[in-house]
C-alpha positions as a Markdown table, in Angstrom:
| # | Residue | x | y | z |
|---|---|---|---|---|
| 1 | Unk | -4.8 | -23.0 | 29.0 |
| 2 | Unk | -7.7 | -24.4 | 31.0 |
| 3 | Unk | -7.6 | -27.2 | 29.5 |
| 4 | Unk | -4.4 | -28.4 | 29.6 |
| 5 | Unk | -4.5 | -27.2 | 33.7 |
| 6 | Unk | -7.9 | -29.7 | 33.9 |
| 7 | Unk | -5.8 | -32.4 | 32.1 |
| 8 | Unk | -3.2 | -31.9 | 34.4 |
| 9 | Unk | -5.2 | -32.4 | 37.4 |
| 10 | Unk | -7.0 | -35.3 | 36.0 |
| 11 | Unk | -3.7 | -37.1 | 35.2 |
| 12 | Unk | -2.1 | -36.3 | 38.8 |
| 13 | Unk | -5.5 | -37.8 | 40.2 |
| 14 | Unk | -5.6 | -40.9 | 38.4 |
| 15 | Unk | -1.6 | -41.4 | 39.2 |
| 16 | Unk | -2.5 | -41.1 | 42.6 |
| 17 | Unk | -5.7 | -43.5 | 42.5 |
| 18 | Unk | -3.5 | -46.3 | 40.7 |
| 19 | Unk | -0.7 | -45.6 | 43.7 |
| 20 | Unk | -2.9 | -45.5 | 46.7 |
| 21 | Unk | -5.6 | -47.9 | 45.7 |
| 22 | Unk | -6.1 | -49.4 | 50.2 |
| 23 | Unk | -8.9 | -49.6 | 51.6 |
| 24 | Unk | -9.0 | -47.2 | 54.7 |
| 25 | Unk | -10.9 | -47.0 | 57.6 |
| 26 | Unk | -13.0 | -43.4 | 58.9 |
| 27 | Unk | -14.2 | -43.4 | 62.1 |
| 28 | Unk | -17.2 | -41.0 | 62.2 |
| 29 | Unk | -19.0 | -41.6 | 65.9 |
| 30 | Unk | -18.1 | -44.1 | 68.6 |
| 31 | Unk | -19.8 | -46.7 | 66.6 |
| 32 | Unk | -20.2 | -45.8 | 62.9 |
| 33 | Unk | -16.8 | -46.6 | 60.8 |
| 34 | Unk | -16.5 | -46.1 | 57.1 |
| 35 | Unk | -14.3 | -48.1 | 55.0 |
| 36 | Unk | -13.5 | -47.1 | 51.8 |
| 37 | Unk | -11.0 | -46.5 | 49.3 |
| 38 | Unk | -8.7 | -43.6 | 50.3 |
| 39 | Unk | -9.2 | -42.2 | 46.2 |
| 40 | Unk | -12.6 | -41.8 | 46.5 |
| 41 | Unk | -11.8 | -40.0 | 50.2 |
| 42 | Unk | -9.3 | -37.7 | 48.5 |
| 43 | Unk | -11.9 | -36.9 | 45.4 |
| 44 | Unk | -15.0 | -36.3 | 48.1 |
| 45 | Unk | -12.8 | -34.2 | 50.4 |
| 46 | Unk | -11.9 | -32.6 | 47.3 |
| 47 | Unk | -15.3 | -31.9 | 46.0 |
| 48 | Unk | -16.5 | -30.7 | 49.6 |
| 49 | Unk | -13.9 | -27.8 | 49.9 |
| 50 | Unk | -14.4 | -26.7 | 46.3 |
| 51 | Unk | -18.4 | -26.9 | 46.1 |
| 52 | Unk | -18.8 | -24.0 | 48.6 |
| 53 | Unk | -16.5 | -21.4 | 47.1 |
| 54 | Unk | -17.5 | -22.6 | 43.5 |
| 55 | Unk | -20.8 | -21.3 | 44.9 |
| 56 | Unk | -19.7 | -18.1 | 46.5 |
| 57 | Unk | -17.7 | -17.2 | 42.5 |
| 58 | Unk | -20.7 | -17.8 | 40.7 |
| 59 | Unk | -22.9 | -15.7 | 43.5 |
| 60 | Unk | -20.6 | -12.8 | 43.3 |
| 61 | Unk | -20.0 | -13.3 | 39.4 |
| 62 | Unk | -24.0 | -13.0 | 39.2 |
| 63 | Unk | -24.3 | -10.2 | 41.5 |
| 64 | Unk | -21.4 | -8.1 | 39.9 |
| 65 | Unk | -23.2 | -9.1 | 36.0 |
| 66 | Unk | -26.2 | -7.5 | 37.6 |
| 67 | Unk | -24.6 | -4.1 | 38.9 |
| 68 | Unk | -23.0 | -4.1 | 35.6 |
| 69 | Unk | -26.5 | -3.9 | 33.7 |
| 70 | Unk | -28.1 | -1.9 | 35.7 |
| 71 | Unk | -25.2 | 0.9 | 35.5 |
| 72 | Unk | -25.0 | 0.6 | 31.6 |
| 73 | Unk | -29.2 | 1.2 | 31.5 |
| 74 | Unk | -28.1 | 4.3 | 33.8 |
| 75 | Unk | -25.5 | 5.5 | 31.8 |
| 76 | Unk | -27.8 | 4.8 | 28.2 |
| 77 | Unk | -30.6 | 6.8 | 29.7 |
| 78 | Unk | -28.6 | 9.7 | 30.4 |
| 79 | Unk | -26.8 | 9.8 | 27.6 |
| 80 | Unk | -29.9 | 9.6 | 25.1 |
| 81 | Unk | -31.0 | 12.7 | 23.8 |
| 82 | Unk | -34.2 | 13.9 | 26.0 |
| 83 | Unk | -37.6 | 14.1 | 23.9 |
| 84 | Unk | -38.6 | 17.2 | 24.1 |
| 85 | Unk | -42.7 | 17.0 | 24.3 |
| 86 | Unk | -44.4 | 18.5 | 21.2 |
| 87 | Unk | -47.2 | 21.0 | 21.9 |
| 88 | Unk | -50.0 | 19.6 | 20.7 |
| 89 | Unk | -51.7 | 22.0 | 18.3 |
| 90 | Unk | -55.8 | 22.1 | 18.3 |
| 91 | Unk | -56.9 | 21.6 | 15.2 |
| 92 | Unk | -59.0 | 24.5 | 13.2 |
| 93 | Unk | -62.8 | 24.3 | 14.2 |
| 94 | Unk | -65.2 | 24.5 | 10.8 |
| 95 | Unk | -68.6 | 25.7 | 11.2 |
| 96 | Unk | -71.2 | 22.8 | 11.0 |
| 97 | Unk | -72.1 | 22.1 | 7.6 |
| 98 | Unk | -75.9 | 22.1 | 6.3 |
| 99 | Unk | -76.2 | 19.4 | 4.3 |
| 100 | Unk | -80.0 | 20.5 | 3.3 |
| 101 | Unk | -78.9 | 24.2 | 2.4 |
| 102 | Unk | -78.9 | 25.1 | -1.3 |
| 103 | Unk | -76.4 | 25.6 | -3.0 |
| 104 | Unk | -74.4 | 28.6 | -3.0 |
| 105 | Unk | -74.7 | 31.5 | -6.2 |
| 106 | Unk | -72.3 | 31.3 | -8.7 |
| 107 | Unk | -71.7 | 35.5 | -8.9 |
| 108 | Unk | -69.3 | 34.0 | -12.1 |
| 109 | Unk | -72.3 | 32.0 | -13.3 |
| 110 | Unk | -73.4 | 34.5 | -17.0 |
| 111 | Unk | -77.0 | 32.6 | -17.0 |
| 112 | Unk | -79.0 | 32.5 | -14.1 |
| 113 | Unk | -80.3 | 28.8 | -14.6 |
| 114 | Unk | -84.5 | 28.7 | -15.1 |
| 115 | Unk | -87.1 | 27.1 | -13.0 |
């Protein structure tokens, strides 16, 4: 549908160009006069109007995308199940180990082993 409203336009404009194709005259100050064709008037006149609230769309567009996010990240947060913190457990202190201690008796050992 945009399209065919953009072709539209295009083709109005172009019917108008190859109608109205005088030079005009545009009296700026006292002593400053532009002459040009009165197409490229119509198309800069044009463009002037539109640039500004083309501008203020794509502001408010931008703006609204913003809001947007930032209440979906809102919303996911609160919505997401809460971690619940984990109590971290101490683990089980063993008594220091003697690495130069003999060997413990073997009270299953039949033999008691000879020097």
């Amino acid at each position: 549908m945009r399209t065919i409203v953009w072709v539209l336009l295009l083709f109005s404009l172009l019917a108008f160009s190859f109608f109205n194709w005088k030079s005009v005259e545009v009296q700026i100050w006292s002593n400053l006069v532009l002459e040009t064709k009165l197409p490229a008037l119509v198309i800069v006149s044009f463009l002037l109007g539109l640039l500004p609230m083309w501008l203020l769309h794509r502001a408010s567009a931008w703006r609204a995308r913003r809001r947007i996010a930032a209440l979906e990240t809102a919303t996911h947060k609160m919505s997401a199940p809460a971690a619940t913190p984990t109590p971290t457990a101490t683990p089980p202190v063993s008594p220091p180990r003697d690495d130069f201690a003999p060997p413990p008796a073997n009270p299953v050992d039949p033999e008691p082993t000879k020097p």
